[in-house]
CSV table of C-alpha atoms in Angstrom, one decimal:
chain,number,residue,atom,x,y,z
A,514,MET,CA,206.4,-39.2,-0.6
A,515,GLU,CA,208.9,-40.6,1.9
A,516,SER,CA,208.5,-37.5,4.1
A,517,VAL,CA,204.7,-37.7,4.0
A,518,ALA,CA,204.9,-41.4,5.0
A,519,ALA,CA,207.3,-40.5,7.9
A,520,ILE,CA,204.9,-37.8,9.1
A,521,SER,CA,202.0,-40.2,8.9
A,522,VAL,CA,203.8,-42.7,11.1
A,523,PHE,CA,204.7,-39.9,13.5
A,524,VAL,CA,201.1,-38.8,13.9
A,525,GLN,CA,199.9,-42.4,14.5
A,526,VAL,CA,202.5,-42.8,17.3
A,527,ALA,CA,201.6,-39.5,18.8
A,528,GLU,CA,197.8,-40.2,18.8
A,529,ILE,CA,198.1,-43.9,20.0
A,530,GLY,CA,200.9,-43.3,22.5
A,531,ASN,CA,203.1,-46.4,21.7
A,532,PHE,CA,205.0,-48.0,18.8
A,533,VAL,CA,203.1,-51.3,19.1
A,534,GLY,CA,199.7,-49.8,18.7
A,535,ALA,CA,200.9,-47.5,15.9
A,536,GLY,CA,202.4,-50.5,14.1
A,537,ARG,CA,199.2,-52.4,14.4
A,538,ALA,CA,197.2,-49.5,13.0
A,539,LEU,CA,199.7,-49.2,10.1
A,540,GLY,CA,200.1,-52.9,9.5
A,541,VAL,CA,203.9,-52.9,10.2
A,542,SER,CA,206.0,-54.1,13.1
A,543,ALA,CA,206.8,-51.9,16.2
A,544,SER,CA,210.5,-52.0,15.3
A,545,ALA,CA,209.8,-50.6,11.8
A,546,VAL,CA,207.8,-47.8,13.4
A,547,GLY,CA,210.7,-47.1,15.8
A,548,LYS,CA,213.2,-47.0,13.0
A,549,ARG,CA,211.1,-44.6,11.0
A,550,ILE,CA,210.7,-42.3,14.0
A,551,ALA,CA,214.5,-42.4,14.7
A,552,ARG,CA,215.2,-41.5,11.1
A,553,LEU,CA,212.8,-38.6,11.2
A,554,GLU,CA,214.3,-37.3,14.5
A,555,GLU,CA,217.8,-37.6,12.9
A,556,THR,CA,216.6,-35.6,9.9
A,557,LEU,CA,215.1,-32.9,12.0
A,558,GLY,CA,217.9,-32.8,14.5
A,559,VAL,CA,215.6,-32.9,17.6
A,560,PRO,CA,213.9,-35.6,19.7
A,561,LEU,CA,210.2,-35.9,19.1
A,562,PHE,CA,209.3,-38.3,21.9
A,563,LYS,CA,210.2,-39.1,25.5
A,564,ARG,CA,210.4,-42.8,25.6
A,565,THR,CA,209.5,-45.3,28.4
A,566,THR,CA,209.3,-49.1,28.2
A,567,ARG,CA,205.5,-48.9,27.7
A,568,SER,CA,204.7,-45.6,26.1
A,569,VAL,CA,206.0,-42.5,24.5
A,570,THR,CA,205.0,-38.8,25.1
A,571,LEU,CA,205.7,-35.8,22.9
A,572,THR,CA,208.5,-33.4,23.5
A,573,VAL,CA,207.8,-29.7,23.0
A,574,ASP,CA,209.2,-29.9,19.5
A,575,GLY,CA,207.1,-33.0,18.9
A,576,GLN,CA,203.9,-31.2,19.9
A,577,ARG,CA,204.7,-28.4,17.5
A,578,LEU,CA,205.4,-30.9,14.7
A,579,LEU,CA,202.1,-32.7,15.5
A,580,ASP,CA,200.0,-29.6,15.2
A,581,ARG,CA,201.5,-28.8,11.8
A,582,SER,CA,201.6,-32.4,10.6
A,583,ARG,CA,197.9,-32.9,11.0
A,584,ARG,CA,197.2,-30.0,8.7
A,585,ILE,CA,199.7,-31.3,6.2
A,586,ILE,CA,198.3,-34.8,6.1
A,587,GLU,CA,194.7,-33.5,5.8
A,588,GLU,CA,195.7,-31.3,2.8
A,589,PHE,CA,197.6,-34.2,1.2
A,590,GLU,CA,194.6,-36.6,1.8
A,591,HIS,CA,192.3,-34.0,0.2
A,592,LEU,CA,194.5,-33.8,-2.8
A,593,THR,CA,194.9,-37.5,-3.3
A,594,SER,CA,191.1,-38.0,-2.7
A,595,GLU,CA,190.3,-35.5,-5.4
A,596,VAL,CA,192.5,-37.3,-7.9
A,597,ALA,CA,191.0,-40.7,-6.9
A,598,GLN,CA,187.5,-39.4,-7.2
A,599,SER,CA,188.1,-38.1,-10.6
A,600,ALA,CA,189.1,-41.6,-11.7
A,601,GLN,CA,186.4,-43.7,-10.1
A,602,LEU,CA,183.0,-43.7,-8.5
A,603,PRO,CA,183.3,-43.9,-4.7
A,604,ARG,CA,182.5,-47.3,-3.4
A,605,GLY,CA,182.9,-49.3,-0.1
A,606,ARG,CA,181.6,-49.1,3.4
A,607,LEU,CA,180.9,-46.0,5.6
A,608,LYS,CA,179.7,-46.1,9.2
A,609,VAL,CA,178.0,-43.0,10.6
A,610,THR,CA,176.4,-42.2,13.9
A,611,VAL,CA,173.8,-39.4,14.1
A,612,ALA,CA,172.3,-37.7,17.2
A,613,PRO,CA,168.5,-37.8,17.1
A,614,ILE,CA,168.0,-34.1,16.7
A,615,SER,CA,166.8,-33.5,13.2
A,616,ASP,CA,164.9,-35.6,10.6
A,617,ARG,CA,166.8,-33.5,8.0
A,618,LEU,CA,170.0,-35.3,8.8
A,619,VAL,CA,168.4,-38.7,8.1
A,620,ASP,CA,166.8,-37.3,4.9
A,621,ALA,CA,170.1,-35.9,3.8
A,622,LEU,CA,171.9,-39.3,4.3
A,623,ALA,CA,169.1,-40.9,2.3
A,624,VAL,CA,169.8,-38.5,-0.6
A,625,PHE,CA,173.5,-39.2,-0.3
A,626,SER,CA,172.9,-43.0,-0.4
A,627,ARG,CA,170.9,-42.5,-3.7
A,628,GLN,CA,173.7,-40.3,-5.2
A,629,TYR,CA,176.4,-42.9,-4.4
A,630,PRO,CA,174.8,-46.4,-4.9
A,631,GLU,CA,178.2,-48.1,-4.7
A,632,ILE,CA,178.7,-47.0,-1.1
A,633,GLU,CA,177.4,-49.2,1.7
A,634,LEU,CA,176.1,-46.8,4.3
A,635,GLU,CA,175.5,-47.9,7.9
A,636,VAL,CA,173.8,-45.3,10.1
A,637,GLN,CA,173.2,-45.6,13.9
A,638,TYR,CA,170.7,-43.1,15.1
A,639,THR,CA,171.7,-42.6,18.8
A,640,ASP,CA,172.9,-39.9,21.2
A,641,ARG,CA,175.2,-42.3,22.9
A,642,LEU,CA,178.8,-40.9,23.0
A,643,ILE,CA,180.5,-43.4,20.7
A,644,ASP,CA,184.3,-43.9,20.6
A,645,LEU,CA,184.7,-43.4,16.8
A,646,VAL,CA,188.1,-45.2,16.6
A,647,ASP,CA,187.3,-48.1,18.9
A,648,GLU,CA,184.0,-48.8,17.3
A,649,ASP,CA,185.2,-48.2,13.8
A,650,PHE,CA,183.0,-45.2,12.9
A,651,ASP,CA,183.9,-42.9,10.0
A,652,LEU,CA,181.9,-39.8,11.1
A,653,ALA,CA,179.5,-38.6,13.8
A,654,ILE,CA,176.9,-35.9,14.0
A,655,ARG,CA,177.1,-34.6,17.6
A,656,VAL,CA,175.6,-31.9,19.9
A,657,GLY,CA,177.8,-29.7,22.0
A,658,GLU,CA,181.3,-28.2,21.8
A,659,ILE,CA,184.0,-30.6,20.8
A,660,SER,CA,186.9,-30.8,23.3
A,661,ASP,CA,188.6,-34.0,22.0
A,662,SER,CA,191.9,-32.9,20.3
A,663,ASN,CA,191.9,-36.3,18.4
A,664,LEU,CA,188.8,-35.3,16.4
A,665,ARG,CA,188.3,-32.9,13.5
A,666,SER,CA,185.0,-31.0,13.4
A,667,HIS,CA,182.8,-28.9,11.1
A,668,TRP,CA,180.0,-26.8,12.5
A,669,LEU,CA,176.6,-27.6,10.9
A,670,GLY,CA,174.2,-25.2,12.9
A,671,ASP,CA,172.5,-24.7,16.2
A,672,PHE,CA,169.2,-25.6,17.8
A,673,THR,CA,167.2,-24.7,20.9
A,674,ARG,CA,164.8,-26.6,23.1
A,675,LEU,CA,161.1,-25.7,23.3
A,676,ILE,CA,158.5,-26.5,25.9
A,677,VAL,CA,155.5,-27.7,24.0
A,678,ALA,CA,152.0,-29.2,24.4
A,679,SER,CA,149.3,-30.6,22.2
A,680,PRO,CA,146.0,-28.7,21.9
A,681,ARG,CA,144.3,-31.8,23.5
A,682,TYR,CA,146.5,-31.6,26.6
A,683,LEU,CA,145.9,-27.9,27.0
A,684,GLN,CA,142.1,-28.5,26.7
A,685,GLU,CA,142.1,-31.2,29.3
A,686,HIS,CA,144.7,-29.8,31.8
A,687,GLY,CA,144.8,-26.1,31.1
A,688,THR,CA,147.7,-23.9,30.0
A,689,PRO,CA,150.6,-23.2,32.4
A,690,THR,CA,151.4,-19.5,32.5
A,691,SER,CA,154.7,-19.6,34.4
A,692,MET,CA,157.6,-21.9,35.1
A,693,GLN,CA,156.3,-22.4,38.6
A,694,ALA,CA,153.0,-23.7,37.1
A,695,LEU,CA,154.8,-26.6,35.5
A,696,THR,CA,155.0,-28.3,38.8
A,697,GLU,CA,151.2,-28.8,38.6
A,698,HIS,CA,151.3,-30.5,35.2
A,699,LYS,CA,152.2,-33.9,33.6
A,700,LEU,CA,155.7,-33.8,32.2
A,701,LEU,CA,157.5,-36.1,29.7
A,702,HIS,CA,161.3,-36.4,30.4
A,703,TYR,CA,164.4,-37.8,28.8
A,704,ARG,CA,167.1,-39.8,30.6
A,705,GLN,CA,170.7,-39.0,29.5
A,706,PRO,CA,172.4,-42.2,28.4
A,707,LYS,CA,175.9,-41.3,29.7
A,708,SER,CA,175.0,-40.0,33.2
A,709,GLY,CA,171.7,-41.8,33.7
A,710,LYS,CA,170.3,-38.5,35.0
A,711,ILE,CA,167.0,-36.9,33.8
A,712,GLU,CA,167.8,-34.1,31.4
A,713,PRO,CA,167.0,-30.8,33.1
A,714,TRP,CA,164.5,-28.4,31.5
A,715,PRO,CA,165.5,-24.8,30.7
A,716,VAL,CA,163.5,-23.3,33.6
A,717,ARG,CA,164.3,-21.5,36.8
A,718,LEU,CA,162.5,-22.7,39.9
A,719,PRO,CA,162.8,-21.8,43.6
A,720,ALA,CA,165.4,-23.7,45.6
A,721,GLY,CA,164.1,-27.2,46.6
A,722,VAL,CA,161.4,-27.2,44.0
A,723,GLU,CA,161.6,-29.9,41.3
A,724,LEU,CA,159.6,-30.7,38.2
A,725,PRO,CA,157.3,-33.7,38.4
A,726,VAL,CA,158.1,-36.8,36.4
A,727,THR,CA,155.1,-38.4,34.6
A,728,LEU,CA,156.8,-40.3,31.9
A,729,ILE,CA,160.5,-41.0,30.8
A,730,CYS,CA,161.4,-42.0,27.3
A,731,ASN,CA,164.7,-42.2,25.5
A,732,ASP,CA,163.4,-42.4,21.9
A,733,MET,CA,162.9,-39.1,20.1
A,734,ALA,CA,160.2,-40.3,17.8
A,735,ALA,CA,158.3,-41.8,20.7
A,736,ARG,CA,158.6,-38.6,22.7
A,737,ILE,CA,157.1,-36.5,19.9
A,738,GLU,CA,154.3,-39.1,19.5
A,739,PHE,CA,153.5,-39.0,23.2
A,740,ALA,CA,153.5,-35.2,23.2
A,741,THR,CA,151.2,-34.9,20.2
A,742,LYS,CA,148.8,-37.5,21.7
A,743,GLY,CA,148.5,-35.2,24.7
A,744,LEU,CA,150.0,-37.5,27.4
A,745,ALA,CA,152.2,-34.7,28.8
A,746,LEU,CA,154.1,-31.5,28.2
A,747,ALA,CA,157.5,-32.1,26.6
A,748,CYS,CA,160.8,-30.2,26.1
A,749,LEU,CA,162.1,-31.0,22.6
A,750,PRO,CA,164.7,-29.7,20.1
A,751,ASP,CA,163.1,-27.3,17.7
A,752,LEU,CA,164.7,-29.1,14.8
A,753,VAL,CA,162.6,-32.2,15.3
A,754,ILE,CA,159.2,-30.6,15.8
A,755,ARG,CA,159.0,-28.2,12.9
A,756,GLU,CA,156.2,-30.1,11.2
A,757,PRO,CA,154.1,-30.6,14.4
A,758,LEU,CA,154.5,-26.9,15.2
A,759,ALA,CA,153.6,-25.8,11.7
A,760,ASP,CA,150.5,-28.0,11.4
A,761,GLY,CA,149.3,-27.2,15.0
A,762,ARG,CA,149.7,-30.6,16.5
A,763,LEU,CA,152.1,-29.0,19.1
A,764,VAL,CA,152.0,-25.5,20.6
A,765,PRO,CA,155.0,-23.7,22.1
A,766,LEU,CA,154.6,-22.5,25.6
A,767,HIS,CA,156.2,-19.1,26.3
A,768,LEU,CA,157.0,-19.2,30.0
A,769,GLY,CA,160.0,-17.0,30.1
A,770,SER,CA,162.4,-20.0,30.1
A,771,ALA,CA,166.0,-19.5,29.2
A,772,THR,CA,166.9,-19.7,25.6
A,773,THR,CA,170.1,-21.7,25.0
A,774,ARG,CA,171.6,-22.5,21.6
A,775,TYR,CA,173.2,-25.9,21.2
A,776,PRO,CA,175.8,-26.3,18.4
A,777,VAL,CA,175.8,-29.3,16.1
A,778,TYR,CA,179.0,-30.6,14.6
A,779,ALA,CA,180.1,-33.3,12.2
A,780,VAL,CA,183.2,-34.9,13.7
A,781,TRP,CA,185.7,-37.5,12.5
A,782,PRO,CA,189.0,-38.9,13.8
A,783,HIS,CA,192.3,-37.2,12.9
A,784,SER,CA,193.6,-40.7,12.0
A,785,ARG,CA,190.8,-41.3,9.5
A,786,MET,CA,192.1,-42.4,6.1
A,787,TYR,CA,190.8,-39.9,3.5
A,788,THR,CA,189.3,-42.3,0.9
A,789,ALA,CA,187.2,-41.3,-2.0
A,790,ARG,CA,184.0,-42.5,-0.3
A,791,PHE,CA,184.9,-40.6,2.9
A,792,GLY,CA,185.7,-37.5,0.9
A,793,ALA,CA,182.4,-37.7,-0.9
A,794,LEU,CA,180.5,-38.0,2.5
A,795,LEU,CA,182.5,-35.2,4.2
A,796,ASN,CA,182.0,-32.8,1.3
A,797,TYR,CA,178.3,-33.6,1.3
A,798,ILE,CA,177.9,-33.2,5.0
A,799,LYS,CA,179.8,-29.9,5.0
A,800,ALA,CA,177.3,-28.5,2.5
A,801,LEU,CA,174.4,-29.1,4.9
A,802,ARG,CA,172.6,-26.5,7.0
A,803,LEU,CA,170.2,-27.6,9.7
């Protein structure tokens, strides 16, 4: 257990980058963290960090140890969580952020909440890129490849974006038969929260030709509603419009546009404590398929 505790301290220092922050996260003093790291380095016979007055950086041996340590801690946390879950019903608070790409995710979390009534579940339905550690989130459902080495991830599935219209819109404005023809129609757009730019559609147009902007909306449910009411053509994730497509409220337009698959991942911080409630949520999410 002493070795596992020392490795946990080492991982915290490596991820935070200084003894003070690691001590704060662990609830101990910076000097206690420094002594624990020094003992670990003495035991291993190699320096793990290059130290300055304000921060520490990993040595080559330290980086090798970090890669292995994360897997060791994860396995240990899984084991202790399984033991804890067998003894008690998971309880406490969980904070989750979900990208607005599929009603199935919201439905699944509702089922999870019913299965674990002692867990207080807070869900933020947004595509804003949230810092999970700084804003104290346990888990996120995100779109796109995960490049942050401080996050663990689990692939849930893929989706594509479809250009769609309501029968009412097509009756009033006609059906575009090519990507170029989109320039003569009313289009509903989405503004990306991080860049502030309008999200491009998966179409190829001649140089200098841009799609018109009739309406901009950042809410997924509202975009679907606007599209089904016939206000404009829209480009939406196929996951969120399965019902409108199935019942005919929306019609896909086949214009030869590029088909791109967008991966969806569940992600959580490496430093996340593996409690019984988090283990229950993670196992439940991993069993989902979009």
